[in-house]
mmCIF file of C-alpha atoms and ligand atoms in Angstrom:
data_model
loop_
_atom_site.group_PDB
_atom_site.id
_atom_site.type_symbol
_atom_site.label_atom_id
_atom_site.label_comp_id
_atom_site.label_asym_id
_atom_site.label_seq_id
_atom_site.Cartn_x
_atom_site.Cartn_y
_atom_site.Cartn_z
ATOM 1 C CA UNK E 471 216.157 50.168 -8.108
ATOM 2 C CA UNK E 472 216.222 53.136 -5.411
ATOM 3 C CA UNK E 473 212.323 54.311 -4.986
ATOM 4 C CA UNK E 474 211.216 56.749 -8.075
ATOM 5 C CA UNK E 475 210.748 60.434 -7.519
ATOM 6 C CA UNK E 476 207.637 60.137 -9.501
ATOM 7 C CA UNK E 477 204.501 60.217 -7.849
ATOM 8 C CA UNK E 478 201.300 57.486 -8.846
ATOM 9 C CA UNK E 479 199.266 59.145 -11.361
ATOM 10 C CA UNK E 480 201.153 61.733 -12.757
ATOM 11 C CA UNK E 481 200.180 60.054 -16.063
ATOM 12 C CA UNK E 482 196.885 60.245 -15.009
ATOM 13 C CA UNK E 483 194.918 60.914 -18.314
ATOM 14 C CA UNK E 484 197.632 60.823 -20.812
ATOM 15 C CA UNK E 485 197.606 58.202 -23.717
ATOM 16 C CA UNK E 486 200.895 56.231 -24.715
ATOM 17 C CA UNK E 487 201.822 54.641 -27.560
ATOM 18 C CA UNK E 488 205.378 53.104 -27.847
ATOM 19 C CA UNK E 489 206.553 51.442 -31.121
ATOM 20 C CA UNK E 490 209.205 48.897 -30.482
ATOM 21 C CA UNK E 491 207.131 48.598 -26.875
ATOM 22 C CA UNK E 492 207.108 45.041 -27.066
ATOM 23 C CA UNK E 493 210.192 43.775 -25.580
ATOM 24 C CA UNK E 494 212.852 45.225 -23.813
ATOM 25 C CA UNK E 495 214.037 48.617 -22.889
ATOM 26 C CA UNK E 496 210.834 49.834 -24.789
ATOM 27 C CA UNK E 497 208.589 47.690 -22.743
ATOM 28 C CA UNK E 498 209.615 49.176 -19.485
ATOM 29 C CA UNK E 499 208.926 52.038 -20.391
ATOM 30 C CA UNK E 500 205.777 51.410 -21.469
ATOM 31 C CA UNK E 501 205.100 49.267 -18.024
ATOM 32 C CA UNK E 502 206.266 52.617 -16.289
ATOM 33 C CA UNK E 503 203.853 54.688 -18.267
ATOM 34 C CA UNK E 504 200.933 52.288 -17.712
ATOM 35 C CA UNK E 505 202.116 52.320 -13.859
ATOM 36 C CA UNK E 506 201.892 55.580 -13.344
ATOM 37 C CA UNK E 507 198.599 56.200 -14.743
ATOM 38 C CA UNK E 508 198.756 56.182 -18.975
ATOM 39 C CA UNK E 509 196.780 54.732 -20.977
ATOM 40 C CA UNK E 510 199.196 52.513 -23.338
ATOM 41 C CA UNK E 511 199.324 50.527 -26.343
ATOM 42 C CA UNK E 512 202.820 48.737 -27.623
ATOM 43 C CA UNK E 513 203.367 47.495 -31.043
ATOM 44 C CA UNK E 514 205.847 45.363 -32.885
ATOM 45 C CA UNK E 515 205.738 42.827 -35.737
ATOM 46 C CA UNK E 516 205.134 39.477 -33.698
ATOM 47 C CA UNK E 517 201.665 39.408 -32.655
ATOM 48 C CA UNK E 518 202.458 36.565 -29.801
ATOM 49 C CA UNK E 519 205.357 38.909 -28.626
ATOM 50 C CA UNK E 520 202.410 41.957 -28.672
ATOM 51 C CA UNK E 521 199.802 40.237 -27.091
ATOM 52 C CA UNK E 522 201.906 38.567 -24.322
ATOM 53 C CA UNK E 523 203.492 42.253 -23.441
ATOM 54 C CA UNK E 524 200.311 43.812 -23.327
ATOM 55 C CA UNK E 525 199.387 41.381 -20.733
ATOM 56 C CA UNK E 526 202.405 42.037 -18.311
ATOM 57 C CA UNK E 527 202.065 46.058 -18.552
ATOM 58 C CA UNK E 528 198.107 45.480 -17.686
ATOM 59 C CA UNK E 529 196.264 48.507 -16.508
ATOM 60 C CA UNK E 530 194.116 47.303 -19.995
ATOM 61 C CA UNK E 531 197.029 48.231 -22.078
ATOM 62 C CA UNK E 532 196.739 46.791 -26.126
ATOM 63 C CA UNK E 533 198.851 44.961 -28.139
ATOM 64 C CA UNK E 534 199.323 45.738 -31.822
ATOM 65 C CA UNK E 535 201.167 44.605 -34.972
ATOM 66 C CA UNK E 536 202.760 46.248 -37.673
ATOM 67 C CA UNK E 537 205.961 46.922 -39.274
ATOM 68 C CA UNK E 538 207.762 50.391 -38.558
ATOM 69 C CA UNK E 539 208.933 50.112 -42.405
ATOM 70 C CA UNK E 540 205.213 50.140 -43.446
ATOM 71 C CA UNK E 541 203.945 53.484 -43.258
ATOM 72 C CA UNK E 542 200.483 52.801 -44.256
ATOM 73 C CA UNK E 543 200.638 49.878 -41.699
ATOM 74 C CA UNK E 544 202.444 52.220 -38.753
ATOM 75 C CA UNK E 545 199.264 54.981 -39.875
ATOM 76 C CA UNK E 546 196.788 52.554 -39.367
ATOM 77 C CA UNK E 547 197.748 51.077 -36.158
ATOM 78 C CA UNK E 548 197.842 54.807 -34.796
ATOM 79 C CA UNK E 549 194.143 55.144 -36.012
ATOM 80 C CA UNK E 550 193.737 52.435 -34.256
ATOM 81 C CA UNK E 551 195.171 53.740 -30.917
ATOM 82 C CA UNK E 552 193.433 56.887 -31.175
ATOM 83 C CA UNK E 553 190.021 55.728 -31.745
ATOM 84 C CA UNK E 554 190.285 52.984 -28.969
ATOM 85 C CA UNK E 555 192.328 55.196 -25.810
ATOM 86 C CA UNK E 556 192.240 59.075 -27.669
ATOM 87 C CA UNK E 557 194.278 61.275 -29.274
ATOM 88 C CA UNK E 558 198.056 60.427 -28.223
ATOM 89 C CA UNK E 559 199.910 62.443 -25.538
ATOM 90 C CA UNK E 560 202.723 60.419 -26.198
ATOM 91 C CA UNK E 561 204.435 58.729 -29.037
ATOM 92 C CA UNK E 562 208.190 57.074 -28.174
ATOM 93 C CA UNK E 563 209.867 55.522 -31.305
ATOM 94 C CA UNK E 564 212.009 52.564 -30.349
ATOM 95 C CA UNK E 565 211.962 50.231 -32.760
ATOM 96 C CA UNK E 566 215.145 48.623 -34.416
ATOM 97 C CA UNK E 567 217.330 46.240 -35.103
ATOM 98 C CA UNK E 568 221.462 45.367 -34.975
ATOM 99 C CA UNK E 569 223.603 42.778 -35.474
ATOM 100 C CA UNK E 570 227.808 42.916 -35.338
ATOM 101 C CA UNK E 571 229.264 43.224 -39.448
ATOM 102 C CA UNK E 572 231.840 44.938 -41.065
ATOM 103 C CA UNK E 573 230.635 46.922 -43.829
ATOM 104 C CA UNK E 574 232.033 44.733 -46.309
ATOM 105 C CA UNK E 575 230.296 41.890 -44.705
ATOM 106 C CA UNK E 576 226.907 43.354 -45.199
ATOM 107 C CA UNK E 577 225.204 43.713 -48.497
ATOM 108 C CA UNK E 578 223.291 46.557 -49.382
ATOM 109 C CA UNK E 579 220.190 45.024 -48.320
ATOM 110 C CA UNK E 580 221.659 44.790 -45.013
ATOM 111 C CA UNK E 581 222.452 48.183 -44.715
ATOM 112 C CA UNK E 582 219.161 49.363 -45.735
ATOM 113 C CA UNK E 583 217.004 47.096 -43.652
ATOM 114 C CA UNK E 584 218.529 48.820 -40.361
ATOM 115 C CA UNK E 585 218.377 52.354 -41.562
ATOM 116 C CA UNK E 586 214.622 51.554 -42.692
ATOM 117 C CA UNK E 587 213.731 50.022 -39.170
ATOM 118 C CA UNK E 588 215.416 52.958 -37.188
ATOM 119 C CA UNK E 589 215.479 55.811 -38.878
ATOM 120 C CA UNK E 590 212.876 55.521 -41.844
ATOM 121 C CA UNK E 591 210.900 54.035 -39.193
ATOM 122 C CA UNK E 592 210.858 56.933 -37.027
ATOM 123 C CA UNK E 593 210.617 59.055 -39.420
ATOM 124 C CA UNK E 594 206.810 56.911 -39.908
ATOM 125 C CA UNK E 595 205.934 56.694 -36.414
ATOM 126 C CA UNK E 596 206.300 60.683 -36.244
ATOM 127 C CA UNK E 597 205.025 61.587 -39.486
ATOM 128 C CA UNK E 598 202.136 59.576 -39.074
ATOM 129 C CA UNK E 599 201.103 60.515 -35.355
ATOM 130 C CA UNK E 600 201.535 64.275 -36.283
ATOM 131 C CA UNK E 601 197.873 64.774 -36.498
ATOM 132 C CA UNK E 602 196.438 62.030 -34.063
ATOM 133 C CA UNK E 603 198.313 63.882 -31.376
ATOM 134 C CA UNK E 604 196.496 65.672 -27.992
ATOM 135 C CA UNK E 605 197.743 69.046 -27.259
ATOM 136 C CA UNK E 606 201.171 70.009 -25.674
ATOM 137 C CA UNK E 607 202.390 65.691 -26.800
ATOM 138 C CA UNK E 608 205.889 64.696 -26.062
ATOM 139 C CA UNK E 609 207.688 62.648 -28.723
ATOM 140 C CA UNK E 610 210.832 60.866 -27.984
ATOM 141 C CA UNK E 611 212.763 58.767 -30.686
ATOM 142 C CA UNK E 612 215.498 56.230 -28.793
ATOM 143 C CA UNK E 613 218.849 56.584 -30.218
ATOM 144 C CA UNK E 614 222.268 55.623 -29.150
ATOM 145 C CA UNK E 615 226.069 56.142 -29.147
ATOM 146 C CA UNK E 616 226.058 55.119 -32.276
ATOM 147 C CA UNK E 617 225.154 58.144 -33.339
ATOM 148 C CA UNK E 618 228.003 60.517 -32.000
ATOM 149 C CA UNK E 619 230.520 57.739 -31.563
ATOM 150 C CA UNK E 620 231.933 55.834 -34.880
ATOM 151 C CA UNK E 621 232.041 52.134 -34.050
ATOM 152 C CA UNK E 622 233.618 49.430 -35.794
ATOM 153 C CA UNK E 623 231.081 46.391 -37.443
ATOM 154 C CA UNK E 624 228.449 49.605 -36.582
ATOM 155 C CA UNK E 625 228.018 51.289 -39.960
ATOM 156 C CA UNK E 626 224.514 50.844 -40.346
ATOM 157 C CA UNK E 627 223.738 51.345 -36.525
ATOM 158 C CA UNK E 628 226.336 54.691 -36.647
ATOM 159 C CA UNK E 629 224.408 56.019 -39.885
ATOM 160 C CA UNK E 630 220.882 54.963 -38.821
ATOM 161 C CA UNK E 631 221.157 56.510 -35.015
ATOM 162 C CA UNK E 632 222.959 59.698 -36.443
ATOM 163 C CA UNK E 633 220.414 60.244 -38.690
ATOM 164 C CA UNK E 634 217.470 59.974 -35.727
ATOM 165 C CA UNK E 635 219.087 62.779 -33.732
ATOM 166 C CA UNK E 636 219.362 65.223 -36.731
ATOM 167 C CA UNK E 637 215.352 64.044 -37.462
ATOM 168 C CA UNK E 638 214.462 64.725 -33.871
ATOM 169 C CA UNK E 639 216.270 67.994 -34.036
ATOM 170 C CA UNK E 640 214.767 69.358 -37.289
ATOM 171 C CA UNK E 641 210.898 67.703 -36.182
ATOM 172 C CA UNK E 642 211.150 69.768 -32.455
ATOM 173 C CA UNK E 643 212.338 72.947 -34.573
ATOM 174 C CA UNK E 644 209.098 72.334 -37.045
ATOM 175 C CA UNK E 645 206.757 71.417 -34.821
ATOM 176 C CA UNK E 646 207.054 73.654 -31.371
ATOM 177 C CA UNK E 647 205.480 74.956 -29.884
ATOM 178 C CA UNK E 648 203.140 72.190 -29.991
ATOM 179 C CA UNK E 649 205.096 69.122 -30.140
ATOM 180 C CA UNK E 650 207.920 68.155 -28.279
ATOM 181 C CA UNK E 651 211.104 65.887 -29.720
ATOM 182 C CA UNK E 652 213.345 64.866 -27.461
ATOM 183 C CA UNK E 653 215.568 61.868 -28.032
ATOM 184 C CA UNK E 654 216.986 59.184 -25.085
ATOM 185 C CA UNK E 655 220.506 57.865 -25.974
ATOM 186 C CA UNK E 656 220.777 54.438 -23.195
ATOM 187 C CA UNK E 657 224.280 53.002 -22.678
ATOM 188 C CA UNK E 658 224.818 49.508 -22.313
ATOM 189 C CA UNK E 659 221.483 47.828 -20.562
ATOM 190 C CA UNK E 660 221.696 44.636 -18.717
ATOM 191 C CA UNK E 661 219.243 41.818 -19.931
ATOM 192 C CA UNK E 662 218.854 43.059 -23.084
ATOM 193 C CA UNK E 663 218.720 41.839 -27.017
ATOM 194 C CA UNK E 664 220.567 44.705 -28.128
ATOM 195 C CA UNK E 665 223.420 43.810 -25.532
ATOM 196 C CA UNK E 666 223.092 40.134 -26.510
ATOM 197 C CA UNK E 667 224.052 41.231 -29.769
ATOM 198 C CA UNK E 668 226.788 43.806 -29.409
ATOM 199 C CA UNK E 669 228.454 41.955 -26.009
ATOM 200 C CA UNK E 670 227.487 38.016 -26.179
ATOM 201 C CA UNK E 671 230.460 36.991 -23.903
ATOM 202 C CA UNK E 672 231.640 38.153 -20.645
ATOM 203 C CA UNK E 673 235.062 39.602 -21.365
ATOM 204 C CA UNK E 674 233.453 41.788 -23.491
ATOM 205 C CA UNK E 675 231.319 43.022 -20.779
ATOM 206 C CA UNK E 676 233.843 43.328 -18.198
ATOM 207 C CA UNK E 677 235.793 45.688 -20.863
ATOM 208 C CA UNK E 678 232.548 47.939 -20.622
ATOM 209 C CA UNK E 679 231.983 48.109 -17.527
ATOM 210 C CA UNK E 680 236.105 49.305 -17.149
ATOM 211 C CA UNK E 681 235.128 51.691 -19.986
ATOM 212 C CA UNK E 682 232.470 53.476 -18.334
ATOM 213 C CA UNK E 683 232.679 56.211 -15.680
ATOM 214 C CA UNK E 684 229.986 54.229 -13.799
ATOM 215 C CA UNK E 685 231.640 51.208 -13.795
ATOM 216 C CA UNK E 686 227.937 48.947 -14.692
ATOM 217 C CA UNK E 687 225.457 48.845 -17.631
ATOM 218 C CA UNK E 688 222.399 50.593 -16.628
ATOM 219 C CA UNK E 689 218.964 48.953 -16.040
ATOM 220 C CA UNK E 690 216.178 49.113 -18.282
ATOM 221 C CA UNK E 691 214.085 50.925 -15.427
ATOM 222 C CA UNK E 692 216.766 53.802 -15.189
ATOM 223 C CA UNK E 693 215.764 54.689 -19.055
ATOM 224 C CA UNK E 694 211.937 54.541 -18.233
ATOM 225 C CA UNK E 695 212.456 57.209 -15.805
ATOM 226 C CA UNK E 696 214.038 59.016 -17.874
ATOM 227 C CA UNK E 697 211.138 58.858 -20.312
ATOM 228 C CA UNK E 698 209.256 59.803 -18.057
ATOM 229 C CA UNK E 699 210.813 62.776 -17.290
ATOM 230 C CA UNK E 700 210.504 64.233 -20.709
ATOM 231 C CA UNK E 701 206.985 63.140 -20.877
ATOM 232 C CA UNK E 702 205.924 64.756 -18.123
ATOM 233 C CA UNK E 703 205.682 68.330 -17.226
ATOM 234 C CA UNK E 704 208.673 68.925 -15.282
ATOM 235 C CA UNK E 705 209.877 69.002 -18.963
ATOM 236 C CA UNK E 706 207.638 71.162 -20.527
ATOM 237 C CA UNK E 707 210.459 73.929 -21.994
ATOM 238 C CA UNK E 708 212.556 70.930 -23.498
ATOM 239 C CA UNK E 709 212.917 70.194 -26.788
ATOM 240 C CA UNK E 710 215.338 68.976 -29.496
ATOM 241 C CA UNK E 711 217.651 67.638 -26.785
ATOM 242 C CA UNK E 712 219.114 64.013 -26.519
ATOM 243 C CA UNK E 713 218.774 62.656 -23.154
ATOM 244 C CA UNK E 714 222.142 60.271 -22.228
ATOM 245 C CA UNK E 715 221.592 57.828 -19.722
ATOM 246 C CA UNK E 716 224.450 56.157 -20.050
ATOM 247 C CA UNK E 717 226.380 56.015 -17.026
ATOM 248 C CA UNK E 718 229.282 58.328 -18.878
ATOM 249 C CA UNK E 719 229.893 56.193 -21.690
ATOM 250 C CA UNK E 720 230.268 58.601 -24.499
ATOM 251 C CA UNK E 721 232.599 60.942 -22.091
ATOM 252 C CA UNK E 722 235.365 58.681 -23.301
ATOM 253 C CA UNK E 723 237.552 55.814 -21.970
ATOM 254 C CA UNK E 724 237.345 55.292 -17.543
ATOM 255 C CA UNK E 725 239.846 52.780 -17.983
ATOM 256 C CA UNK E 726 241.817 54.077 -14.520
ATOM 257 C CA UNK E 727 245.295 55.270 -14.855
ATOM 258 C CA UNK E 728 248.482 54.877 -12.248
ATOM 259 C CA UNK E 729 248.527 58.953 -12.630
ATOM 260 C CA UNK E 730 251.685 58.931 -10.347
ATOM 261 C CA UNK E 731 253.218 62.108 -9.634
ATOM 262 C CA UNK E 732 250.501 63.827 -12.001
ATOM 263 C CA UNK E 733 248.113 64.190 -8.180
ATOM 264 C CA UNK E 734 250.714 66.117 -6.745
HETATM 265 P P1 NAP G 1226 214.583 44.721 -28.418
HETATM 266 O O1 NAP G 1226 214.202 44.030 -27.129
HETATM 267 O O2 NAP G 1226 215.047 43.873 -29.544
HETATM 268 O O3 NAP G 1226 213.310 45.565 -28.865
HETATM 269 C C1 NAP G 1226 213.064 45.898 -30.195
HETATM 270 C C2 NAP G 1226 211.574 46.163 -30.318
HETATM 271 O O4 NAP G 1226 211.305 46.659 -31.626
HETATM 272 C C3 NAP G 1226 210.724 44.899 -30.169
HETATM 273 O O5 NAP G 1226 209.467 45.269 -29.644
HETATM 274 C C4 NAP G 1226 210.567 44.425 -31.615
HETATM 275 O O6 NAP G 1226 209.420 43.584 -31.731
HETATM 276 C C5 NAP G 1226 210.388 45.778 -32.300
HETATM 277 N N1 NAP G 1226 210.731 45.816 -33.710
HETATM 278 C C6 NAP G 1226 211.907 45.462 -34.308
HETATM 279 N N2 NAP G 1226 211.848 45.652 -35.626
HETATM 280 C C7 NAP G 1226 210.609 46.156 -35.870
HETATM 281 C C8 NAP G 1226 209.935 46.576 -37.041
HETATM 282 N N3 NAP G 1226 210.524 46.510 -38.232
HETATM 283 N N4 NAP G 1226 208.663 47.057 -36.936
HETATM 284 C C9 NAP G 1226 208.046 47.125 -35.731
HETATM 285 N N5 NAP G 1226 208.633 46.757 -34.585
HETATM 286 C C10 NAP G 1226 209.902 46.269 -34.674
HETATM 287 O O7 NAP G 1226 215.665 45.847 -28.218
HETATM 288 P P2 NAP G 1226 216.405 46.604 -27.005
HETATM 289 O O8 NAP G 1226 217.767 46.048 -26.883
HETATM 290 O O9 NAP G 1226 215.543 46.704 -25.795
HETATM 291 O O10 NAP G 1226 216.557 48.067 -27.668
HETATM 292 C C11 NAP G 1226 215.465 48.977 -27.668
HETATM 293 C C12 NAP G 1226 215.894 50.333 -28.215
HETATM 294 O O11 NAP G 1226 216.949 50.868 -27.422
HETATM 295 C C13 NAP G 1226 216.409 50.304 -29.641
HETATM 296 O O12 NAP G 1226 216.015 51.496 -30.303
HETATM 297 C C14 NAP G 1226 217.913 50.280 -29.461
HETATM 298 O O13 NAP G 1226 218.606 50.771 -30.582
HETATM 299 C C15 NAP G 1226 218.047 51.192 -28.255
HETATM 300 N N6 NAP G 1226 219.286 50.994 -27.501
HETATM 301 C C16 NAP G 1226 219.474 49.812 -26.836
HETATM 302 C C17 NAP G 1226 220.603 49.633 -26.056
HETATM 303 C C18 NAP G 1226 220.778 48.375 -25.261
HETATM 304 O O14 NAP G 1226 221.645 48.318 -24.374
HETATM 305 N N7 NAP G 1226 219.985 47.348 -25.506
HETATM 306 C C19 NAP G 1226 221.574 50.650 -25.995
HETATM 307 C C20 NAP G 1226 221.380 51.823 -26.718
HETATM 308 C C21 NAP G 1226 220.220 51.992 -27.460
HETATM 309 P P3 NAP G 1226 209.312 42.505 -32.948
HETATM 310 O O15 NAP G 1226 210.606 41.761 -32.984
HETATM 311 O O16 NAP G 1226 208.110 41.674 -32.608
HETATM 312 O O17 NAP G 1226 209.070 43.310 -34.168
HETATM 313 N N1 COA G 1227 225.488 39.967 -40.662
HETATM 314 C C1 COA G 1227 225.384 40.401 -41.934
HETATM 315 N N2 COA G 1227 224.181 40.553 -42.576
HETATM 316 C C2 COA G 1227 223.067 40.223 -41.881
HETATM 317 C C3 COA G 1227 223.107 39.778 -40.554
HETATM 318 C C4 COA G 1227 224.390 39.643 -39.934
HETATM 319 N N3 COA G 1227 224.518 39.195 -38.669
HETATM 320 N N4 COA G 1227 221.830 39.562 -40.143
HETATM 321 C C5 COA G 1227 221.028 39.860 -41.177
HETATM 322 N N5 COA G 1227 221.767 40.270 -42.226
HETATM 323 C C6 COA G 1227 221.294 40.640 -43.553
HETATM 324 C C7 COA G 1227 220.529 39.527 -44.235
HETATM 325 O O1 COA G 1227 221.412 38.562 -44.818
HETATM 326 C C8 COA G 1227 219.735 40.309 -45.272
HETATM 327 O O2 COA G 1227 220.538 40.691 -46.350
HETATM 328 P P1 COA G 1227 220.443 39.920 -47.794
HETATM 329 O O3 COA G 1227 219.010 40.038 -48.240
HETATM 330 O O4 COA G 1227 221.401 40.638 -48.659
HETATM 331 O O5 COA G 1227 220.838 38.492 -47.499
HETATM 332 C C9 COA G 1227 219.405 41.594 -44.533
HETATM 333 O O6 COA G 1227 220.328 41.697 -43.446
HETATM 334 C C10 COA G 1227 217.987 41.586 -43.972
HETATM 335 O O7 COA G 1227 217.847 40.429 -43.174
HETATM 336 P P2 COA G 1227 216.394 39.822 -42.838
HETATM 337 O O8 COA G 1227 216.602 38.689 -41.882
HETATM 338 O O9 COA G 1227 215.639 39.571 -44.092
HETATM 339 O O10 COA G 1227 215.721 41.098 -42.143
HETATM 340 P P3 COA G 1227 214.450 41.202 -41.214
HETATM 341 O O11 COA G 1227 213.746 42.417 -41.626
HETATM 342 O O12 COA G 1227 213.692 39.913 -41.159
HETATM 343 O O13 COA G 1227 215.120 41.371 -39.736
HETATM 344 C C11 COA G 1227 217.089 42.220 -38.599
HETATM 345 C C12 COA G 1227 215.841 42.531 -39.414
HETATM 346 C C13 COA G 1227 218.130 41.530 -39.490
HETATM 347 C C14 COA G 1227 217.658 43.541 -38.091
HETATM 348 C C15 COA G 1227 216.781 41.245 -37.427
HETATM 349 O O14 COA G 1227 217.966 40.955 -36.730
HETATM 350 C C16 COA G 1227 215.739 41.790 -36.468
HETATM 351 O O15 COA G 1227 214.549 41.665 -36.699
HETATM 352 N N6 COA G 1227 216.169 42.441 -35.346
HETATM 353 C C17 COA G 1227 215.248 42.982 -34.335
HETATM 354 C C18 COA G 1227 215.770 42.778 -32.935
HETATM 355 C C19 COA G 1227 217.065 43.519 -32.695
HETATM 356 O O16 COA G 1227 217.937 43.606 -33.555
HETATM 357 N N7 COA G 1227 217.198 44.026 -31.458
HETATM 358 C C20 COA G 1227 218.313 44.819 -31.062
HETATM 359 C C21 COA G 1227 217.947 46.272 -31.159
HETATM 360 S S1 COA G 1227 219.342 47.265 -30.794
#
């Protein structure tokens, strides 16, 4: 990746906590934030998955386990982080889970069990950090295109991720001018389980990357800075905004044209 505008320490200070921040696009950024000076603690429900990502952010960052759909178990994890780093300067709610299903493939139970990770689940993580928070904290729930786009075998992804941007959008208005809510929408990202899931073979891929005005999926690091960004100062009069960084998906279909005698 092209060198970061962010300087070393500019974190200095500030304590992290990142549900979901066990694996994936989560994880880096929660490496990021440890790298550039946070204090940081990831949770998730796999304890080997917890401990073994605390290890590779370092910079004494903590594991923990709990389940987003527990809030007593979410609110006493954050106790947790605040009595061992401080109060939190920043909370990022990433947790959830996908799989590819029509709607009448799924039972109920299906439905609800991604709506309770994702959006019940941020709706947790932000209720319950609410008062463990330091002053001026940034909040930022990850979404997706889900949200804004309606996708076939999606329904429960589509309703989930449209509900988080109406949450974030209602939680910034209630909260500021304390708390910020932002929200980070990713495209595609290479490497990673949601990806597995939604694109397992490669002429799926390939019809992505022809879909997209970039022409790639994004990396994992090119959503950390981005989370950065909004937890950092340089971002201190925005709130209630989704952040794309998505290479153009949701602008529609790249797919290039012969436009002919339309460039004349
Ligand atoms: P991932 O690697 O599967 O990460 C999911 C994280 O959430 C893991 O740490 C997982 O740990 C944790 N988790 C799942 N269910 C949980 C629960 N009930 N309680 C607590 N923790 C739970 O996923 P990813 O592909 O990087 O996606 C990360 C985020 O980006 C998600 O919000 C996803 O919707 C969003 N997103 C991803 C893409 C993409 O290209 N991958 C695109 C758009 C948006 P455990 O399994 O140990 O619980
Ligand atoms: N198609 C249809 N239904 C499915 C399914 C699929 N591929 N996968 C799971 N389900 C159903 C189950 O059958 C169950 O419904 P039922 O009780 O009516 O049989 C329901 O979903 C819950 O499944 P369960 O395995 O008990 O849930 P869980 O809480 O253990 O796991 C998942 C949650 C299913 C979302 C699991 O895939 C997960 O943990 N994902 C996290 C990682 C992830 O998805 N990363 C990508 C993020 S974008």
């Amino acid at each position: 990746m092209t060198q970061s505008p962010f300087k070393d320490g500019l974190l200095d200070g500030k304590v992290a906590f990142v549900a979901g921040g066990t694996s994936g696009i989560n994880l880096g950024i929660a490496k990021r934030y440890a790298e550039l000076g946070a204090k940081v603690a990831v949770l998730g429900r796999n304890p080997e998955k917890a401990a073994n990502a605390a290890a590779e952010i370092g910079h004494g960052a903590i594991g923990l386990t709990a389940d987003v759909r527990d809030y007593g178990a979410i609110r006493a994890a954050m106790e947790d982080v605040r009595s061992r780093l401080g109060p939190m300067d920043i909370v990022v709610s990433g947790a959830a889970g996908n799989f590819l299903a029509p709607a009448l493939g799924m039972s109920a139970n299906a439905f609800k069990t991604v709506v309770d990770i994702d959006l019940n689940g941020t709706f947790n993580v932000f209720r319950g950090c609410h008062d463990l928070l330091a002053p001026n904290a940034s909040l930022i729930a990850i979404t997706a295109g889900q949200a804004v786009n309606a996708m076939q075998l999606q329904a429960h992804a589509c309703a989930a991720k449209a509900g988080i941007n109406q949450l974030i959008r209602v939680l910034a208005l209630e909260w500021g001018p304390d708390v910020r809510v932002n929200g980070i929408s990713p495209g595609p990202i290479e490497g990673t389980e949601g990806m597995a899931r939604l694109a397992p073979d490669a002429s799926t891929k390939q019809k992505h990357f022809e879909r997209i005005a970039m022409k790639r999926w994004g990396i994992i690091e090119e959503i950390a800075e981005g989370a950065v960004f909004l937890s950092s100062d340089a971002a201190k009069y925005i709130t209630g905004t989704i952040l794309d960084i998505d290479g153009g998906s949701q602008l529609g279909d790249a797919t290039r044209r012969d436009l002919g005698s339309g460039l004349a």
